[in-house]
Amino acid sequence: IRKVQYAQNFRVDWLWQNEFKLWLKNVPSDSSKAFCKICCCELRARRADLLNHMDTKKHKSSIKVLRIHPPNTIKPTITSLNTSRAEVALAMFVSVHCGLLSVDHLGALCKSHFSGTNNTADNLCLHRTKCTAIIKNVLCLYFKNNLKDDIGNGRFSIVAIFYSTFQNKIVTTFFGLEELVECNAAAIVKAILNALKSYELDIKNGIGIGTDNASVMLATSYACSETMPRNLEFLISETYNWFSKSTLRQQAYRHIFKIMNDDHEPLKIVQACNTRWLSIESAVVRIINQWHECKEKCYLAEMLYTIDLQRVNKLFESNSVDPTKLVNELVTLICVPSSPRPAHYICSIGKLFVIPTFNFNPITKDFSNFLYPNPYLSYGFEKKVEELRNLKLLMKLDEKKLRSRCISFATVLVKQLQQRLPENLGILQKVEIIFPSNTLNQIKDNISPLCEHFGLDLINIEKIEMQWHKINLITWSNTSSAGIFWAEVKKFKDASGSNPFEELADFAFMILALPFSNAAVERVFSQMNLVKIKTRNRMGFNVLISILHIRSGLKRHGKCCDSYVIPDTILHKIGTKESYINIPENELAIFEDLPI
């Protein structure tokens, strides 16, 4: 008869036996299992299995690390604040200016050249592992907490754009990166909620979101079906590729250009960005400026050159432009406004090919039935056509085809611009009323509809409306920019020491925090591509986020690694267990029992 096998449970006295006490641990959820702390694996709670595990090659190599120093023989080294401050400064320098691998040589270089002059250099000990730990677990957490405290309970846009109580201005900064398992709207919403949860922010305080041009970002069911004319894109891309891939062609072109232009150097042919579609204009301008030398001609490109696209594009890319006027700049680029505007506003595309009697609504999707049969396509275009016609180099049929192509191009261009206009365009156009010249006007529009759109309650709307009609009674010094003006209003105090325009200023800053442009989003991806390049393709996701947080944190404060001062409370974390271990709490117990 076979002997009955009884289940063996974990025995507590094994924890005190010499052969097991350094590495053995029980499994609370299963009494029939044991756990090896240095191999991180579960075993059957049988003495024979434990002894067999001790003889494995993996366990023997791991146990050697623990037996280098007997228990309780390693004493922590006390590092001075000056040394910690120097190590943090070097870690910030590495995050902003170079790669992590260089810190191995940078730390040794500083120690070899500056040791003996002060104790800071003598005690300096910074290599890749410690530098990475400082970046991930000290500096990144510090700048994230700083950003969280700065946002507080205020209103914000997910880019992030918010009113900084510390700096008394609107700040645009890096918010975070989230890994996506699926590229759909549901996964994006989940990632946004996770990002807000990490900052402990209430989604109800969000007033907007800045995205790139991907259709899934705004949960639309289709992408843009029409693009720029392929012949224009081919001309721009092939002109750049023709010269960029051959040094001989560059030298030949340079020689011809210098002969034709009194020994002047040619301008570099610009490559159009694939993700920022309006950047094609700068590439077109560069080709047109060197048109005779390139020996080509493209009337579509010349017409694009006459349209003031690049100026509007630069406005949306700028950080210093007044956001209250951006929407109207884009609308004016599409169609001539009905109200009088300054001369620089008259740069409309729609007026080139739409009949004058047509009331061009900027968000109208179908205007193809109102095209002018024989439009005037700018002075330069018409002058050149007339010249070619007189020289009998342009036949009527060719001229008709040329005009048709130009109209088709402009039509697609307007549709591209229309697709980028939000559905609530009417509300966004009204934000121009918070510009200082409109705010301080005696006769001005009512601000209540704008307050209602942003969901303010009745009490706040009444306060804002009352303050709106009184604000022009005060003499203000900074009226050139909306941001500077409302910062002055925010800091204003009356005789009693209170701010009589506090609610109005908060509402104005909430409007200014709207993402009027996706330039901030594109800058995040540009920074990411600058950090994680081909030679750093093994960089982990957490390290990448940490470096971006440090860079954006320094930029947010207007300082660099040599001038920013980290608080002493943060410096005390350098070299501690907290700065090295960043794992879930349920796994932390594995390390707590290891001998030091």
Coordinates of C-alpha atoms in Angstrom, one line a residue:
I1 CA 0.0 0.0 0.0
R2 CA 1.3 3.4 -1.0
K3 CA 2.1 5.7 1.8
V4 CA -0.2 8.7 2.2
Q5 CA 1.3 12.0 1.2
Y6 CA 0.6 14.8 3.7
A7 CA 0.7 18.5 2.6
Q8 CA 3.7 20.3 4.0
N9 CA 3.2 23.8 5.3
F10 CA 5.7 26.5 5.8
R11 CA 7.6 26.3 9.1
V12 CA 8.4 29.5 10.9
D13 CA 11.6 28.1 12.5
W14 CA 13.1 27.9 9.0
L15 CA 13.4 31.7 9.1
W16 CA 16.0 31.4 11.9
Q17 CA 18.1 28.6 10.5
N18 CA 21.5 29.7 9.2
E19 CA 21.1 28.2 5.7
F20 CA 17.7 29.9 5.1
K21 CA 17.5 33.1 7.1
L22 CA 19.2 35.3 4.5
W23 CA 16.9 34.6 1.7
L24 CA 13.8 32.7 2.8
K25 CA 10.3 34.3 3.3
N26 CA 6.8 33.0 3.7
V27 CA 4.0 33.6 1.3
P28 CA 1.0 35.0 3.4
S29 CA -1.6 33.9 0.9
D30 CA -0.5 30.3 0.6
S31 CA 1.0 28.3 3.5
S32 CA 2.2 25.6 1.1
K33 CA 4.6 28.0 -0.6
A34 CA 7.9 29.7 0.3
F35 CA 9.6 32.7 -1.4
C36 CA 13.2 33.4 -2.2
K37 CA 13.9 37.1 -1.7
I38 CA 17.0 37.3 -3.8
C39 CA 15.8 35.2 -6.8
C40 CA 12.2 36.5 -6.6
C41 CA 10.6 33.2 -7.1
E42 CA 8.2 30.9 -5.2
L43 CA 9.1 27.4 -4.0
R44 CA 7.2 24.5 -2.5
A45 CA 7.4 24.6 1.3
R46 CA 9.5 21.5 1.6
R47 CA 12.9 21.4 3.1
A48 CA 14.3 19.2 0.3
D49 CA 13.1 21.7 -2.3
L50 CA 14.7 24.5 -0.4
L51 CA 18.0 22.7 -0.2
N52 CA 17.9 21.9 -3.9
H53 CA 17.2 25.6 -4.7
M54 CA 20.3 26.6 -2.7
D55 CA 22.4 24.5 -5.0
T56 CA 21.2 26.2 -8.2
K57 CA 23.6 28.4 -10.2
K58 CA 21.3 31.4 -10.1
H59 CA 20.9 31.3 -6.4
K60 CA 24.6 30.9 -5.7
S61 CA 25.5 33.8 -7.9
S62 CA 22.9 36.0 -6.2
I63 CA 23.8 35.0 -2.7
K64 CA 27.4 36.1 -3.2
V65 CA 26.3 39.7 -3.4
L66 CA 24.8 39.5 0.0
R67 CA 27.8 37.7 1.5
I68 CA 30.3 40.3 0.4
H69 CA 29.5 42.3 3.5
P70 CA 28.2 40.6 6.7
P71 CA 24.9 41.9 8.0
N72 CA 24.9 45.3 9.7
T73 CA 28.5 46.1 8.7
I74 CA 27.7 48.7 6.0
K75 CA 27.2 52.2 7.5
P76 CA 25.5 54.9 5.5
T77 CA 27.7 57.8 4.3
I78 CA 26.6 61.2 5.4
T79 CA 26.7 63.5 2.4
S80 CA 26.9 67.3 2.9
L81 CA 24.2 69.5 1.4
N82 CA 26.8 71.2 -0.8
T83 CA 27.8 67.8 -2.3
S84 CA 24.1 66.9 -2.8
R85 CA 23.5 70.3 -4.4
A86 CA 26.4 69.7 -6.8
E87 CA 25.1 66.3 -7.7
V88 CA 21.6 67.6 -8.4
A89 CA 23.0 70.4 -10.5
L90 CA 25.0 67.9 -12.6
A91 CA 21.8 65.7 -12.9
M92 CA 19.9 68.7 -14.2
F93 CA 22.7 69.6 -16.6
V94 CA 22.6 66.0 -18.0
S95 CA 18.8 66.2 -18.3
V96 CA 18.9 69.4 -20.3
H97 CA 22.0 69.4 -22.3
C98 CA 23.4 65.8 -22.9
G99 CA 22.9 62.1 -22.5
L100 CA 23.0 60.0 -19.3
L101 CA 26.0 58.0 -20.4
S102 CA 28.2 61.1 -20.2
V103 CA 27.7 61.5 -16.5
D104 CA 30.1 58.6 -15.8
H105 CA 32.9 60.8 -17.3
L106 CA 31.5 64.1 -16.1
G107 CA 31.4 63.1 -12.5
A108 CA 35.0 61.7 -12.6
L109 CA 36.2 64.8 -14.5
C110 CA 34.8 67.1 -11.9
K111 CA 36.3 65.1 -9.1
S112 CA 39.7 64.8 -10.6
H113 CA 40.1 68.5 -11.5
F114 CA 38.4 70.1 -8.5
S115 CA 39.3 67.7 -5.6
G116 CA 41.5 69.1 -2.9
T117 CA 40.1 72.6 -3.4
N118 CA 36.9 71.9 -1.4
N119 CA 35.0 69.1 0.3
T120 CA 32.2 69.3 -2.3
A121 CA 34.4 67.9 -5.1
D122 CA 36.1 65.4 -2.7
N123 CA 32.8 63.7 -1.8
L124 CA 31.3 63.9 -5.2
C125 CA 30.2 60.5 -6.4
L126 CA 27.8 60.6 -9.4
H127 CA 27.5 57.9 -12.0
R128 CA 24.8 56.7 -14.3
T129 CA 22.8 54.7 -11.8
K130 CA 22.7 57.4 -9.2
C131 CA 22.1 60.1 -11.8
T132 CA 19.2 58.2 -13.2
A133 CA 17.8 57.7 -9.7
I134 CA 18.0 61.4 -9.0
I135 CA 16.3 62.3 -12.3
K136 CA 13.5 59.8 -11.9
N137 CA 12.8 59.8 -8.1
V138 CA 13.9 63.3 -6.9
L139 CA 13.9 65.9 -9.6
C140 CA 10.9 64.6 -11.6
L141 CA 8.8 64.3 -8.5
Y142 CA 9.8 67.7 -7.3
F143 CA 8.9 69.5 -10.6
K144 CA 5.6 67.4 -10.9
N145 CA 4.6 68.4 -7.3
N146 CA 5.6 72.0 -8.1
L147 CA 3.3 71.9 -11.1
K148 CA 0.5 70.3 -9.2
D149 CA 0.7 73.0 -6.5
D150 CA 0.8 75.7 -9.1
I151 CA -2.4 74.5 -10.8
G152 CA -4.2 73.9 -7.5
N153 CA -7.9 74.0 -7.9
G154 CA -7.8 76.5 -10.8
R155 CA -9.1 76.1 -14.3
F156 CA -6.8 74.6 -16.8
S157 CA -6.6 73.2 -20.4
I158 CA -5.0 69.8 -21.0
V159 CA -1.8 70.8 -22.7
A160 CA -1.2 72.1 -20.0
I161 CA -2.2 75.8 -20.0
F162 CA -3.2 77.4 -16.7
Y163 CA -3.1 80.6 -14.6
S164 CA 0.0 80.4 -12.4
T165 CA -0.6 81.8 -9.0
F166 CA 3.1 81.9 -8.3
Q167 CA 4.0 83.9 -11.4
N168 CA 0.7 85.7 -11.9
K169 CA 0.4 84.9 -15.6
I170 CA -0.8 82.3 -18.0
V171 CA 1.7 79.4 -18.3
T172 CA 2.0 76.7 -21.0
T173 CA 4.0 73.7 -20.0
F174 CA 4.5 70.0 -20.4
F175 CA 1.8 67.9 -18.6
G176 CA 2.8 64.3 -19.2
L177 CA 3.0 61.3 -21.5
E178 CA 0.7 58.3 -21.3
E179 CA 1.3 55.0 -23.1
L180 CA -1.6 53.9 -25.3
V181 CA -2.6 50.2 -25.7
E182 CA -5.1 51.0 -28.5
C183 CA -5.2 54.0 -30.8
N184 CA -8.9 54.9 -30.4
A185 CA -10.9 57.5 -28.6
A186 CA -11.7 55.3 -25.6
A187 CA -8.1 54.6 -25.0
I188 CA -7.2 58.3 -25.3
V189 CA -9.9 59.3 -22.8
K190 CA -8.6 56.7 -20.4
A191 CA -5.1 58.0 -20.7
I192 CA -6.3 61.6 -20.1
L193 CA -8.1 60.5 -17.0
N194 CA -5.0 58.6 -15.7
A195 CA -2.9 61.7 -16.3
L196 CA -5.3 63.9 -14.4
K197 CA -5.4 61.4 -11.6
S198 CA -1.7 61.4 -11.2
Y199 CA -1.9 65.2 -10.6
E200 CA -5.0 64.8 -8.4
L201 CA -6.9 67.3 -10.7
D202 CA -10.6 67.4 -11.1
I203 CA -11.7 67.0 -14.7
K204 CA -14.5 69.4 -14.0
N205 CA -12.0 72.2 -13.8
G206 CA -10.8 71.5 -17.3
I207 CA -11.9 74.0 -19.9
G208 CA -10.2 72.8 -23.1
I209 CA -7.9 70.3 -24.7
G210 CA -5.1 70.9 -27.2
T211 CA -4.5 68.2 -29.7
D212 CA -2.7 67.6 -33.0
N213 CA -4.6 67.1 -36.2
A214 CA -5.3 63.4 -35.8
S215 CA -9.0 62.8 -36.2
V216 CA -9.2 60.2 -33.4
M217 CA -8.0 62.8 -30.9
L218 CA -11.3 64.5 -31.1
A219 CA -13.3 61.3 -31.6
T220 CA -14.3 62.1 -35.1
S221 CA -15.3 59.2 -37.3
Y222 CA -13.4 60.2 -40.4
A223 CA -10.1 61.8 -41.3
C224 CA -9.5 64.7 -43.7
S225 CA -10.2 63.2 -47.1
E226 CA -8.7 66.0 -49.1
T227 CA -5.1 67.2 -49.1
M228 CA -3.0 69.8 -50.9
P229 CA -2.5 69.2 -54.6
R230 CA 0.0 66.4 -55.1
N231 CA 1.9 68.3 -57.9
L232 CA 2.8 71.1 -55.5
E233 CA 3.8 68.6 -52.7
F234 CA 5.9 66.8 -55.3
L235 CA 7.6 69.9 -56.4
I236 CA 8.5 71.0 -52.9
S237 CA 9.7 67.6 -51.7
E238 CA 11.7 66.7 -54.9
T239 CA 13.4 70.1 -55.0
Y240 CA 14.7 69.5 -51.5
N241 CA 15.6 65.8 -52.2
W242 CA 17.4 66.6 -55.4
F243 CA 19.9 68.8 -53.7
S244 CA 20.1 67.2 -50.2
K245 CA 21.2 63.8 -51.4
S246 CA 24.0 64.9 -53.7
T247 CA 27.0 67.1 -52.7
L248 CA 28.0 67.5 -56.4
R249 CA 24.6 69.0 -57.2
Q250 CA 24.9 71.4 -54.3
Q251 CA 28.3 72.5 -55.5
A252 CA 27.1 72.9 -59.1
Y253 CA 24.0 74.9 -58.0
R254 CA 26.2 77.0 -55.8
H255 CA 28.5 77.8 -58.7
I256 CA 25.6 78.8 -61.0
F257 CA 24.0 80.9 -58.3
K258 CA 27.2 82.8 -57.6
I259 CA 27.7 83.5 -61.3
M260 CA 24.1 84.9 -61.7
N261 CA 24.1 86.9 -58.4
D262 CA 27.4 88.7 -58.2
D263 CA 29.2 86.0 -56.1
H264 CA 26.5 85.9 -53.4
E265 CA 25.9 82.6 -51.6
P266 CA 22.6 80.8 -52.3
L267 CA 20.0 80.2 -49.6
K268 CA 19.5 76.7 -48.4
I269 CA 16.4 74.9 -49.8
V270 CA 14.0 74.3 -46.9
Q271 CA 12.3 71.0 -46.2
A272 CA 8.6 71.1 -45.6
C273 CA 7.5 69.5 -42.4
N274 CA 5.3 66.5 -42.8
T275 CA 3.2 67.1 -39.7
R276 CA 2.8 70.9 -39.9
W277 CA 1.1 71.4 -43.2
L278 CA 1.3 75.2 -43.2
S279 CA 5.1 75.0 -43.2
I280 CA 5.0 74.3 -46.9
E281 CA 4.7 78.1 -47.4
S282 CA 8.2 78.7 -46.1
A283 CA 9.6 76.1 -48.5
V284 CA 7.7 77.6 -51.4
V285 CA 9.0 81.1 -50.6
R286 CA 12.6 79.8 -50.6
I287 CA 12.2 78.2 -54.0
I288 CA 10.5 81.3 -55.5
N289 CA 13.3 83.5 -54.3
Q290 CA 15.7 81.3 -56.3
W291 CA 13.4 80.6 -59.1
H292 CA 15.6 81.5 -62.1
E293 CA 18.5 79.5 -60.7
C294 CA 16.3 76.4 -60.2
K295 CA 15.0 76.6 -63.8
E296 CA 11.4 75.8 -62.9
K297 CA 8.1 77.5 -62.6
C298 CA 5.0 76.8 -60.6
Y299 CA 2.0 79.2 -60.6
L300 CA 0.3 77.4 -57.8
A301 CA 3.4 78.1 -55.6
E302 CA 3.5 81.7 -56.7
M303 CA -0.2 82.2 -55.8
L304 CA 0.5 80.6 -52.4
Y305 CA 3.3 83.0 -52.0
T306 CA 1.0 86.0 -52.5
I307 CA -1.4 84.8 -49.7
D308 CA -0.4 85.8 -46.2
L309 CA -0.3 82.3 -44.8
Q310 CA 3.0 82.3 -43.1
R311 CA 2.2 85.4 -41.0
V312 CA -0.9 83.7 -39.6
N313 CA 1.0 80.4 -39.1
K314 CA 3.7 82.2 -37.2
L315 CA 1.1 83.8 -35.0
F316 CA -0.2 80.4 -34.0
E317 CA 3.3 79.1 -33.3
S318 CA 4.3 82.1 -31.1
N319 CA 4.1 82.2 -27.3
S320 CA 4.1 86.0 -27.1
V321 CA 1.1 86.7 -29.3
D322 CA -2.2 87.8 -27.8
P323 CA -4.5 84.7 -27.9
T324 CA -7.7 86.8 -27.9
K325 CA -7.0 87.7 -31.6
L326 CA -5.9 84.4 -33.0
V327 CA -9.3 83.0 -34.0
N328 CA -10.2 86.2 -35.8
E329 CA -6.9 86.1 -37.6
L330 CA -7.6 82.7 -39.0
V331 CA -11.2 83.6 -39.9
T332 CA -10.0 86.7 -41.7
L333 CA -7.5 84.6 -43.7
I334 CA -10.5 82.6 -45.0
C335 CA -12.9 85.4 -45.7
V336 CA -13.1 89.1 -45.5
P337 CA -15.0 90.2 -42.3
S338 CA -18.1 92.2 -42.6
S339 CA -16.9 94.7 -39.9
P340 CA -14.1 97.2 -40.7
R341 CA -10.6 95.9 -40.0
P342 CA -7.1 97.3 -40.1
A343 CA -5.3 97.1 -43.4
H344 CA -3.1 94.1 -42.4
Y345 CA -6.3 92.0 -41.9
I346 CA -7.2 92.2 -45.6
C347 CA -5.4 89.0 -46.6
S348 CA -8.4 86.8 -47.4
I349 CA -8.2 83.8 -49.6
G350 CA -12.0 83.6 -50.1
K351 CA -12.2 86.9 -51.9
L352 CA -9.9 85.7 -54.6
F353 CA -12.3 83.2 -56.2
V354 CA -15.8 83.7 -54.6
I355 CA -18.3 86.1 -56.2
P356 CA -18.4 89.4 -54.3
T357 CA -22.2 89.2 -53.4
F358 CA -21.7 85.9 -51.6
N359 CA -21.9 86.2 -47.8
F360 CA -18.9 84.0 -46.9
N361 CA -19.6 82.2 -43.7
P362 CA -16.2 80.9 -42.4
I363 CA -17.7 77.6 -41.2
T364 CA -19.8 77.0 -44.4
K365 CA -18.8 73.7 -45.9
D366 CA -20.2 74.1 -49.4
F367 CA -19.2 77.2 -51.3
S368 CA -18.3 75.5 -54.6
N369 CA -21.5 76.8 -56.2
F370 CA -20.5 80.4 -55.6
L371 CA -17.1 80.4 -57.4
Y372 CA -16.4 83.4 -59.6
P373 CA -16.0 82.2 -63.2
N374 CA -13.0 84.5 -64.1
P375 CA -11.4 85.5 -60.8
Y376 CA -8.6 88.1 -60.4
L377 CA -5.7 86.0 -59.0
S378 CA -3.4 88.8 -57.6
Y379 CA -1.5 91.4 -59.5
G380 CA 1.6 89.4 -60.0
F381 CA -0.2 86.5 -61.5
E382 CA -2.3 88.5 -63.9
K383 CA 0.7 90.6 -65.0
K384 CA 2.7 87.4 -65.8
V385 CA -0.2 85.9 -67.7
E386 CA -0.6 89.0 -69.7
E387 CA 3.1 89.0 -70.5
L388 CA 3.0 85.4 -71.6
R389 CA -0.1 86.0 -73.7
N390 CA 1.5 89.0 -75.5
L391 CA 4.5 86.8 -76.3
K392 CA 2.2 84.1 -77.5
L393 CA 3.7 81.7 -75.0
L394 CA 0.4 81.0 -73.3
M395 CA -2.6 79.8 -75.3
K396 CA -6.2 80.3 -74.1
L397 CA -6.7 76.7 -73.4
D398 CA -3.6 76.6 -71.3
E399 CA -4.6 79.7 -69.5
K400 CA -8.0 78.2 -68.7
K401 CA -6.4 75.1 -67.3
L402 CA -3.9 77.2 -65.3
R403 CA -6.7 79.3 -63.7
S404 CA -8.7 76.2 -63.0
R405 CA -5.8 74.6 -61.2
C406 CA -5.3 77.7 -59.1
I407 CA -8.9 77.9 -58.2
S408 CA -9.0 74.2 -57.3
F409 CA -5.9 74.7 -55.1
A410 CA -7.4 77.7 -53.3
T411 CA -10.6 75.8 -52.8
V412 CA -8.9 72.9 -51.1
L413 CA -6.8 75.3 -49.1
V414 CA -9.9 77.1 -47.7
K415 CA -11.5 73.7 -46.9
Q416 CA -8.4 72.7 -45.0
L417 CA -8.6 75.9 -43.0
Q418 CA -12.3 75.4 -42.4
Q419 CA -11.7 71.9 -41.1
R420 CA -9.5 73.4 -38.4
L421 CA -12.1 75.8 -37.2
P422 CA -14.1 74.7 -34.1
E423 CA -17.9 74.4 -34.2
N424 CA -18.2 76.9 -31.4
L425 CA -16.4 79.5 -33.5
G426 CA -19.0 82.2 -32.6
I427 CA -18.2 81.9 -28.9
L428 CA -14.4 81.9 -29.5
Q429 CA -14.6 85.0 -31.6
K430 CA -16.3 86.8 -28.7
V431 CA -13.2 86.3 -26.4
E432 CA -11.7 89.3 -28.1
I433 CA -13.9 91.4 -25.9
I434 CA -11.4 90.8 -23.0
F435 CA -8.7 92.6 -24.9
P436 CA -7.8 95.8 -22.9
S437 CA -9.0 98.2 -25.6
N438 CA -12.4 96.5 -25.7
T439 CA -12.6 96.0 -22.0
L440 CA -11.9 99.7 -21.2
N441 CA -14.3 101.0 -23.9
Q442 CA -17.3 103.0 -22.7
I443 CA -19.6 101.1 -25.1
K444 CA -18.8 97.4 -25.1
D445 CA -20.5 94.1 -25.7
N446 CA -22.2 92.2 -22.9
I447 CA -20.0 89.6 -21.2
S448 CA -22.9 87.5 -19.9
P449 CA -23.3 85.2 -22.9
L450 CA -19.6 84.3 -22.6
C451 CA -20.0 83.5 -18.9
E452 CA -23.1 81.3 -19.6
H453 CA -21.2 79.3 -22.3
F454 CA -18.5 78.4 -19.7
G455 CA -21.1 77.2 -17.2
L456 CA -20.7 79.9 -14.5
D457 CA -23.5 80.1 -12.0
L458 CA -25.9 83.0 -11.6
I459 CA -24.1 84.6 -8.6
N460 CA -20.8 84.7 -10.4
I461 CA -22.3 86.0 -13.6
E462 CA -23.9 88.9 -11.7
K463 CA -20.6 89.7 -10.0
I464 CA -18.7 89.6 -13.3
E465 CA -21.2 91.7 -15.1
M466 CA -21.1 94.4 -12.4
Q467 CA -17.3 94.4 -12.4
W468 CA -17.3 94.4 -16.2
H469 CA -19.1 97.8 -16.3
K470 CA -16.9 99.3 -13.6
I471 CA -13.5 98.3 -14.7
N472 CA -13.2 101.2 -17.2
L473 CA -13.5 103.7 -14.2
I474 CA -9.9 102.8 -13.1
T475 CA -6.8 104.0 -14.8
W476 CA -4.6 101.1 -15.8
S477 CA -1.0 101.3 -16.8
N478 CA -0.5 98.0 -18.8
T479 CA -3.0 97.9 -21.7
S480 CA -0.8 96.6 -24.5
S481 CA -1.4 92.9 -23.9
A482 CA -4.3 91.0 -22.5
G483 CA -2.1 88.8 -20.3
I484 CA -0.2 91.7 -18.7
F485 CA -3.4 93.8 -18.3
W486 CA -5.3 91.1 -16.5
A487 CA -2.3 90.3 -14.3
E488 CA -2.4 93.9 -13.2
V489 CA -6.2 93.6 -12.6
K490 CA -5.6 90.4 -10.6
K491 CA -3.1 92.2 -8.2
F492 CA -5.2 95.4 -7.9
K493 CA -6.3 96.4 -4.3
D494 CA -8.7 99.1 -3.2
A495 CA -8.6 101.1 -0.1
S496 CA -9.9 98.2 2.0
G497 CA -7.2 95.9 0.7
S498 CA -9.5 93.7 -1.3
N499 CA -9.7 93.2 -5.1
P500 CA -13.1 94.5 -6.5
F501 CA -12.4 92.8 -9.8
E502 CA -11.3 89.4 -8.6
E503 CA -14.1 87.3 -10.2
L504 CA -13.7 89.2 -13.5
A505 CA -9.9 88.7 -13.5
D506 CA -10.3 84.9 -12.7
F507 CA -12.8 84.6 -15.6
A508 CA -10.4 86.4 -18.0
F509 CA -7.6 84.1 -17.1
M510 CA -9.8 81.1 -17.6
I511 CA -10.5 82.3 -21.1
L512 CA -6.8 83.0 -21.7
A513 CA -6.0 79.4 -20.6
L514 CA -7.9 78.0 -23.6
P515 CA -5.8 76.2 -26.2
F516 CA -6.1 78.4 -29.2
S517 CA -3.3 76.7 -31.0
N518 CA -1.8 73.2 -31.2
A519 CA 1.7 74.6 -31.2
A520 CA 2.3 73.6 -27.6
V521 CA 1.3 70.0 -28.4
E522 CA 3.7 69.9 -31.3
R523 CA 6.5 71.3 -29.2
V524 CA 6.1 68.4 -26.7
F525 CA 6.7 65.9 -29.5
S526 CA 9.6 68.0 -30.8
Q527 CA 11.2 67.9 -27.3
M528 CA 10.5 64.2 -27.1
N529 CA 12.3 63.6 -30.4
L530 CA 15.2 65.7 -29.2
V531 CA 15.6 63.6 -26.1
K532 CA 14.9 60.1 -27.4
I533 CA 17.1 60.0 -30.6
K534 CA 18.4 57.0 -32.4
T535 CA 21.5 56.7 -30.2
R536 CA 19.2 56.6 -27.1
N537 CA 16.7 54.1 -28.4
R538 CA 17.0 52.0 -25.2
M539 CA 15.9 54.9 -23.0
G540 CA 13.0 53.8 -20.8
F541 CA 9.6 55.5 -20.8
N542 CA 9.9 56.7 -17.2
V543 CA 13.3 58.3 -17.8
L544 CA 12.0 60.0 -20.9
I545 CA 9.0 61.5 -18.9
S546 CA 11.3 62.5 -16.1
I547 CA 13.7 64.4 -18.4
L548 CA 10.8 66.2 -20.1
H549 CA 9.4 67.2 -16.7
I550 CA 12.8 68.6 -15.7
R551 CA 13.2 70.5 -18.9
S552 CA 9.7 72.0 -18.8
G553 CA 10.0 72.8 -15.1
L554 CA 13.2 74.8 -15.7
K555 CA 11.6 76.5 -18.7
R556 CA 8.4 77.3 -16.7
H557 CA 10.5 79.1 -14.1
G558 CA 12.7 80.9 -16.7
K559 CA 15.9 79.4 -15.4
C560 CA 18.5 76.8 -16.4
C561 CA 20.5 74.2 -14.5
D562 CA 23.1 76.7 -13.4
S563 CA 20.7 79.1 -11.8
Y564 CA 17.8 77.1 -10.4
V565 CA 18.1 76.3 -6.7
I566 CA 16.6 73.1 -5.4
P567 CA 15.2 73.3 -1.8
D568 CA 17.2 71.7 1.0
T569 CA 14.3 69.4 1.8
I570 CA 14.7 67.8 -1.6
L571 CA 18.5 67.6 -1.3
H572 CA 18.2 65.4 1.8
K573 CA 16.7 62.7 -0.4
I574 CA 19.9 62.3 -2.4
G575 CA 21.5 58.9 -1.7
T576 CA 18.6 57.6 0.4
K577 CA 16.6 54.4 -0.2
E578 CA 13.7 56.6 -1.4
S579 CA 15.7 58.0 -4.3
Y580 CA 16.7 54.6 -5.6
I581 CA 13.6 52.4 -5.1
N582 CA 10.5 53.3 -7.0
I583 CA 8.3 50.1 -6.9
P584 CA 4.8 49.3 -5.8
E585 CA 4.2 49.0 -2.1
N586 CA 3.2 45.4 -2.3
E587 CA 6.6 44.5 -3.6
L588 CA 8.5 46.8 -1.2
A589 CA 8.5 44.2 1.6
I590 CA 10.8 42.0 -0.5
F591 CA 13.6 44.5 -0.1
E592 CA 12.9 45.6 3.5
D593 CA 14.2 42.4 5.0
L594 CA 17.4 42.3 3.1
P595 CA 20.5 42.9 5.2
I596 CA 22.2 46.2 4.8

